Tab-separated table of C-alpha atoms and ligand atoms in Angstrom:
chain	number	residue	atom	x	y	z
A	66	UNK	CA	20.884	-23.158	-17.955
A	67	UNK	CA	20.554	-27.072	-17.805
A	68	UNK	CA	18.146	-28.978	-14.765
A	69	UNK	CA	21.918	-30.009	-13.277
A	70	UNK	CA	23.055	-26.759	-13.576
A	71	UNK	CA	19.932	-25.446	-11.846
A	72	UNK	CA	20.105	-28.189	-9.046
A	73	UNK	CA	23.452	-26.823	-7.821
A	74	UNK	CA	22.710	-23.264	-7.611
A	75	UNK	CA	19.768	-23.930	-5.626
A	76	UNK	CA	21.268	-27.015	-3.957
A	77	UNK	CA	19.522	-30.337	-3.547
A	78	UNK	CA	17.898	-31.710	-0.326
A	79	UNK	CA	21.038	-32.093	1.348
A	80	UNK	CA	22.467	-28.461	1.107
A	81	UNK	CA	19.023	-27.106	2.437
A	82	UNK	CA	18.576	-29.570	5.075
A	83	UNK	CA	21.943	-28.129	6.299
A	84	UNK	CA	21.070	-24.497	6.324
A	85	UNK	CA	18.145	-25.018	8.477
A	86	UNK	CA	16.307	-22.399	6.778
A	87	UNK	CA	14.412	-22.510	3.225
A	88	UNK	CA	13.862	-19.082	3.090
A	89	UNK	CA	14.878	-15.820	4.398
A	90	UNK	CA	13.050	-12.381	4.456
A	91	UNK	CA	15.245	-9.844	5.383
A	92	UNK	CA	13.960	-5.547	6.200
A	93	UNK	CA	11.762	-6.711	3.569
A	94	UNK	CA	9.591	-3.097	2.034
A	95	UNK	CA	7.384	-2.770	-1.030
A	96	UNK	CA	5.960	0.910	-1.749
A	97	UNK	CA	2.966	0.717	-4.422
A	98	UNK	CA	3.045	4.116	-6.197
A	99	UNK	CA	0.149	4.844	-8.053
A	100	UNK	CA	-0.139	8.389	-8.856
A	101	UNK	CA	1.096	10.342	-5.722
A	102	UNK	CA	-0.459	8.801	-3.764
A	103	UNK	CA	1.962	5.876	-1.931
A	104	UNK	CA	0.949	2.654	-0.249
A	105	UNK	CA	3.862	1.265	2.653
A	106	UNK	CA	2.610	-2.390	2.263
A	107	UNK	CA	5.664	-4.207	3.821
A	108	UNK	CA	7.319	-1.712	5.965
A	109	UNK	CA	10.471	-3.987	6.989
A	110	UNK	CA	9.653	-7.743	7.395
A	111	UNK	CA	11.517	-10.079	8.411
A	112	UNK	CA	11.150	-14.124	8.423
A	113	UNK	CA	13.145	-17.452	8.568
A	114	UNK	CA	11.156	-20.114	7.912
A	115	UNK	CA	12.709	-23.759	8.307
A	116	UNK	CA	12.494	-26.576	5.583
A	117	UNK	CA	9.211	-28.525	6.412
A	118	UNK	CA	7.147	-25.916	8.859
A	119	UNK	CA	3.678	-25.046	8.578
A	120	UNK	CA	2.926	-20.968	8.746
A	121	UNK	CA	0.224	-19.332	8.881
A	122	UNK	CA	0.910	-15.664	8.400
A	123	UNK	CA	-2.209	-14.165	10.018
A	124	UNK	CA	-3.677	-9.960	10.193
A	125	UNK	CA	-6.093	-8.037	9.145
A	126	UNK	CA	-7.519	-6.733	5.264
A	127	UNK	CA	-4.605	-4.996	4.009
A	128	UNK	CA	-2.369	-5.535	6.099
A	129	UNK	CA	0.174	-6.863	3.948
A	130	UNK	CA	-0.491	-10.359	3.579
A	131	UNK	CA	-0.661	-11.035	0.080
A	132	UNK	CA	2.274	-8.662	-0.542
A	133	UNK	CA	5.070	-10.257	1.845
A	134	UNK	CA	3.382	-13.957	-0.014
A	135	UNK	CA	4.556	-12.420	-3.696
A	136	UNK	CA	7.759	-11.306	-2.020
A	137	UNK	CA	8.589	-14.878	-0.378
A	138	UNK	CA	7.670	-16.488	-3.368
A	139	UNK	CA	8.745	-14.472	-5.782
A	140	UNK	CA	6.263	-13.205	-7.598
A	141	UNK	CA	6.690	-9.359	-6.804
A	142	UNK	CA	9.945	-7.552	-6.005
A	143	UNK	CA	10.675	-5.644	-2.804
A	144	UNK	CA	11.351	-1.873	-2.722
A	145	UNK	CA	14.636	-2.308	-0.472
A	146	UNK	CA	15.226	-5.511	1.018
A	147	UNK	CA	16.185	-9.288	0.042
A	148	UNK	CA	14.424	-12.635	0.063
A	149	UNK	CA	16.863	-16.051	0.325
A	150	UNK	CA	15.589	-19.286	-1.508
A	151	UNK	CA	18.268	-21.737	0.354
A	152	UNK	CA	20.603	-19.262	0.465
A	153	UNK	CA	19.425	-17.329	-2.880
A	154	UNK	CA	19.200	-14.339	-3.206
A	155	UNK	CA	16.570	-14.257	-5.768
A	156	UNK	CA	16.753	-10.520	-6.522
A	157	UNK	CA	20.046	-11.839	-8.405
A	158	UNK	CA	18.336	-14.540	-10.728
A	159	UNK	CA	17.540	-13.680	-14.275
A	160	UNK	CA	14.188	-14.098	-15.803
A	161	UNK	CA	15.025	-17.728	-16.861
A	162	UNK	CA	15.888	-18.466	-13.472
A	163	UNK	CA	13.529	-17.621	-11.658
A	164	UNK	CA	10.454	-19.285	-14.199
A	165	UNK	CA	12.453	-22.235	-12.721
A	166	UNK	CA	12.325	-21.340	-9.477
A	167	UNK	CA	8.353	-20.470	-10.136
A	168	UNK	CA	7.427	-23.849	-11.720
A	169	UNK	CA	9.542	-26.106	-9.402
A	170	UNK	CA	10.755	-24.882	-6.085
A	171	UNK	CA	7.469	-23.569	-5.640
A	172	UNK	CA	3.852	-24.370	-6.018
A	173	UNK	CA	1.215	-21.342	-5.419
A	174	UNK	CA	-2.755	-22.455	-4.481
A	175	UNK	CA	-4.004	-18.456	-5.006
A	176	UNK	CA	-7.121	-17.551	-3.261
A	177	UNK	CA	-9.232	-17.359	-6.279
A	178	UNK	CA	-8.158	-21.029	-7.114
A	179	UNK	CA	-7.291	-19.572	-10.736
A	180	UNK	CA	-8.408	-22.906	-12.344
A	181	UNK	CA	-8.382	-23.124	-16.318
A	182	UNK	CA	-12.289	-23.813	-16.192
A	183	UNK	CA	-12.641	-25.969	-20.326
A	184	UNK	CA	-9.748	-28.147	-18.879
A	185	UNK	CA	-10.638	-31.275	-16.930
A	186	UNK	CA	-9.402	-31.662	-13.369
A	187	UNK	CA	-6.677	-34.166	-13.989
A	188	UNK	CA	-5.289	-31.815	-16.997
A	189	UNK	CA	-5.051	-28.157	-14.523
A	190	UNK	CA	-2.780	-31.022	-12.367
A	191	UNK	CA	-1.074	-31.788	-15.420
A	192	UNK	CA	-0.361	-28.185	-17.039
A	193	UNK	CA	2.375	-27.014	-15.049
A	194	UNK	CA	4.110	-31.361	-16.075
A	195	UNK	CA	4.234	-29.595	-19.004
A	196	UNK	CA	5.994	-26.382	-18.524
A	197	UNK	CA	8.391	-28.711	-16.580
A	198	UNK	CA	8.945	-31.116	-19.667
A	199	UNK	CA	7.558	-34.275	-18.729
A	200	UNK	CA	6.611	-36.527	-21.643
A	201	UNK	CA	2.023	-36.289	-21.179
A	202	UNK	CA	2.610	-40.065	-20.585
A	203	UNK	CA	4.461	-39.246	-17.037
A	204	UNK	CA	2.614	-35.991	-16.465
A	205	UNK	CA	-0.875	-38.043	-16.666
A	206	UNK	CA	0.181	-41.022	-14.261
A	207	UNK	CA	1.634	-38.507	-11.536
A	208	UNK	CA	-1.326	-35.914	-11.724
A	209	UNK	CA	-3.656	-39.280	-11.362
A	210	UNK	CA	-1.069	-40.415	-8.372
A	211	UNK	CA	-1.552	-36.373	-6.428
A	212	UNK	CA	-5.150	-36.943	-7.215
A	213	UNK	CA	-5.673	-39.363	-5.658
A	214	UNK	CA	-3.568	-37.464	-2.911
A	215	UNK	CA	-5.850	-34.806	-2.033
A	216	UNK	CA	-8.899	-36.870	-2.139
A	217	UNK	CA	-10.059	-36.595	-5.707
A	218	UNK	CA	-8.705	-39.669	-7.346
A	219	UNK	CA	-12.665	-40.484	-8.787
A	220	UNK	CA	-12.792	-37.108	-10.324
A	221	UNK	CA	-10.035	-36.821	-12.823
A	222	UNK	CA	-12.351	-35.991	-15.744
A	223	UNK	CA	-14.477	-33.205	-14.330
A	224	UNK	CA	-14.391	-29.762	-15.389
A	225	UNK	CA	-14.143	-26.926	-12.370
A	226	UNK	CA	-18.102	-25.903	-12.578
A	227	UNK	CA	-18.754	-29.464	-12.301
A	228	UNK	CA	-16.933	-29.556	-8.957
A	229	UNK	CA	-17.542	-28.083	-5.296
A	230	UNK	CA	-15.521	-25.296	-3.703
A	231	UNK	CA	-14.419	-27.491	-1.883
A	232	UNK	CA	-13.262	-29.430	-4.579
A	233	UNK	CA	-11.907	-26.545	-6.752
A	234	UNK	CA	-9.228	-26.046	-3.892
A	235	UNK	CA	-7.750	-29.246	-4.046
A	236	UNK	CA	-7.312	-28.909	-7.230
A	237	UNK	CA	-5.340	-25.836	-6.919
A	238	UNK	CA	-3.516	-28.009	-4.014
A	239	UNK	CA	-2.753	-30.729	-6.804
A	240	UNK	CA	-2.174	-28.202	-8.978
A	241	UNK	CA	0.459	-26.667	-6.634
A	242	UNK	CA	1.916	-29.869	-5.765
A	243	UNK	CA	2.863	-30.777	-10.006
A	244	UNK	CA	6.267	-30.216	-9.467
A	245	UNK	CA	7.061	-31.628	-6.161
A	246	UNK	CA	8.268	-27.965	-5.142
A	247	UNK	CA	9.555	-28.141	-1.949
A	248	UNK	CA	7.325	-25.276	-0.904
A	249	UNK	CA	3.571	-24.235	-1.066
A	250	UNK	CA	2.626	-21.087	-0.467
A	251	UNK	CA	-1.242	-20.865	-0.428
A	252	UNK	CA	-2.825	-17.658	-0.076
A	253	UNK	CA	-6.459	-17.746	1.733
A	254	UNK	CA	-6.374	-21.579	0.715
A	255	UNK	CA	-9.731	-21.543	3.500
A	256	UNK	CA	-11.619	-18.052	2.181
A	257	UNK	CA	-14.079	-19.477	0.684
A	258	UNK	CA	-14.454	-22.524	2.162
A	259	UNK	CA	-17.262	-23.585	5.223
A	260	UNK	CA	-15.480	-24.889	8.671
A	261	UNK	CA	-15.612	-28.672	7.639
A	262	UNK	CA	-14.316	-28.421	3.681
A	263	UNK	CA	-11.547	-25.662	5.354
A	264	UNK	CA	-10.881	-28.512	8.446
A	265	UNK	CA	-10.594	-30.659	5.413
A	266	UNK	CA	-8.042	-28.436	3.496
A	267	UNK	CA	-5.586	-27.954	6.581
A	268	UNK	CA	-5.644	-31.364	7.289
A	269	UNK	CA	-3.975	-31.843	4.080
A	270	UNK	CA	-1.651	-29.276	4.202
A	271	UNK	CA	-0.814	-31.240	7.257
A	272	UNK	CA	0.084	-34.297	5.879
A	273	UNK	CA	1.242	-32.897	2.686
A	274	UNK	CA	3.744	-31.295	5.494
A	275	UNK	CA	4.444	-34.597	8.147
A	276	UNK	CA	4.827	-36.643	5.143
A	277	UNK	CA	6.763	-35.363	1.916
A	278	UNK	CA	8.343	-32.066	4.392
A	279	UNK	CA	6.858	-29.287	2.255
A	280	UNK	CA	7.027	-26.620	3.890
A	281	UNK	CA	3.566	-24.901	4.163
A	282	UNK	CA	3.265	-21.079	4.154
A	283	UNK	CA	-0.489	-20.063	4.565
A	284	UNK	CA	-1.716	-16.188	4.779
A	285	UNK	CA	-5.127	-16.059	6.063
A	286	UNK	CA	-6.892	-14.352	8.244
A	287	UNK	CA	-9.273	-16.994	9.711
A	288	UNK	CA	-8.164	-18.554	12.924
A	289	UNK	CA	-8.943	-21.805	12.293
A	290	UNK	CA	-5.871	-22.001	10.218
A	291	UNK	CA	-4.149	-21.759	13.362
A	292	UNK	CA	-4.479	-24.918	15.173
A	293	UNK	CA	-2.665	-26.913	12.575
A	294	UNK	CA	0.868	-24.239	12.153
A	295	UNK	CA	4.415	-24.438	13.626
A	296	UNK	CA	4.287	-20.888	14.046
A	297	UNK	CA	1.754	-18.003	13.411
A	298	UNK	CA	3.420	-14.617	12.086
A	299	UNK	CA	1.280	-11.471	13.083
A	300	UNK	CA	1.300	-8.658	10.768
A	301	UNK	CA	-0.249	-5.319	11.199
A	302	UNK	CA	0.256	-2.116	8.418
A	303	UNK	CA	3.320	-4.072	6.846
A	304	UNK	CA	5.201	-4.985	9.710
A	305	UNK	CA	5.289	-8.561	11.229
A	306	UNK	CA	4.357	-7.342	15.399
A	307	UNK	CA	4.521	-10.863	16.308
A	308	UNK	CA	5.222	-14.876	16.360
A	309	UNK	CA	3.601	-16.830	18.501
A	310	UNK	CA	2.824	-21.018	18.674
A	311	UNK	CA	-0.744	-22.181	19.034
A	312	UNK	CA	-0.149	-22.920	21.680
A	313	UNK	CA	0.064	-19.499	22.959
A	314	UNK	CA	-2.874	-19.006	20.900
A	315	UNK	CA	-4.505	-22.041	22.664
A	316	UNK	CA	-7.861	-19.858	24.698
A	317	UNK	CA	-8.726	-17.202	21.291
A	318	UNK	CA	-8.756	-20.494	19.259
A	319	UNK	CA	-11.466	-22.995	21.562
A	320	UNK	CA	-13.357	-19.568	22.001
A	321	UNK	CA	-14.520	-20.331	18.280
A	322	UNK	CA	-15.459	-23.606	18.664
B	124	ATP	N1	-0.814	-3.654	-6.741
B	124	ATP	C1	-0.940	-2.572	-5.719
B	124	ATP	N2	-0.898	-1.404	-5.994
B	124	ATP	C2	-1.253	-0.071	-5.240
B	124	ATP	N3	-1.132	-1.285	-3.774
B	124	ATP	C3	-1.220	-2.186	-3.893
B	124	ATP	C4	-1.415	-3.223	-4.187
B	124	ATP	N4	-1.455	-5.141	-4.042
B	124	ATP	C5	-1.539	-4.510	-2.582
B	124	ATP	N5	-1.975	-2.951	-2.023
B	124	ATP	C6	-1.935	-2.153	-0.897
B	124	ATP	O1	-1.598	-2.786	-0.271
B	124	ATP	C7	-1.688	-2.972	1.041
B	124	ATP	C8	-1.738	-4.641	1.435
B	124	ATP	O2	-1.775	-5.307	0.409
B	124	ATP	P1	-2.300	-6.875	-0.077
B	124	ATP	O3	-3.045	-7.881	-0.815
B	124	ATP	O4	-0.508	-7.096	0.718
B	124	ATP	O5	-2.872	-6.984	1.980
B	124	ATP	P2	-3.604	-8.608	2.459
B	124	ATP	O6	-3.353	-9.048	3.885
B	124	ATP	O7	-3.319	-9.241	1.588
B	124	ATP	O8	-5.185	-7.898	2.868
B	124	ATP	P3	-6.587	-8.896	2.878
B	124	ATP	O9	-6.899	-9.560	3.690
B	124	ATP	O10	-7.758	-8.434	2.452
B	124	ATP	O11	-5.959	-9.517	1.540
B	124	ATP	C9	-2.885	-2.670	0.620
B	124	ATP	O12	-3.087	-1.184	1.731
B	124	ATP	C10	-3.416	-2.457	-0.258
B	124	ATP	O13	-4.029	-1.858	-1.561
B	125	MG	MG1	-4.214	-11.258	0.716
């Protein structure tokens, strides 16, 4: 399948905009079986995400945030229930289509950065572009632009070990942006960062949403992540218990400042 037919499968921006929803999770359940022991990580999670929304998935440790995040990003399959990205049921995709989705449609930011240590910052950002078939010259130019966007224009040749945690997190975000995804999924993106650096990362996400229309979904248990979100999805023991706005949370957020 070539890129044109994949674009046709997932729709161009105008098709997706018409539908309003970029991601739909319907009654998603996930059971992990370890020997005789079963863990019900998700117990019927339903969530609709509009294009250009900034959503925080919030809940205590072990509540199912990363599991939900992996389901809606096509990194793992639900035990039951459906996930649609741009109206496409991702369970119907063959391995090639799924790889295309993971490479181009969704950008992932992992808590532990997952940067390649022997590569410079710019090489890390260029890597997904190489998978997408971009020439190395084009990839280099694009990676430079993205690094400038995340405020690391002067660090292109540094290796991860030569950078601070917040800078490495920004390289991970730059890498997630490499193939101009519609959606960014960020798992605990401020988990390892101090207050100021964490706030810079949140502002960066808000800017990506405002300037590029990227849909942002973060999994977090960090209250300061919430204030720029459009909606906060609360998850507890594998169930979405409520969906709120930051205004409804205002008192709580002010308490932590
Ligand atoms: N691969 C797996 N095999 C077995 N159990 C798993 C697996 N992944 C997650 N779980 C279990 O599923 C539940 C939800 O885990 P999950 O990682 O989604 O939580 P979380 O909300 O992201 O927690 P945290 O805030 O600590 O990252 C937990 O009880 C966890 O132990
Ligand atoms: Mg997690």
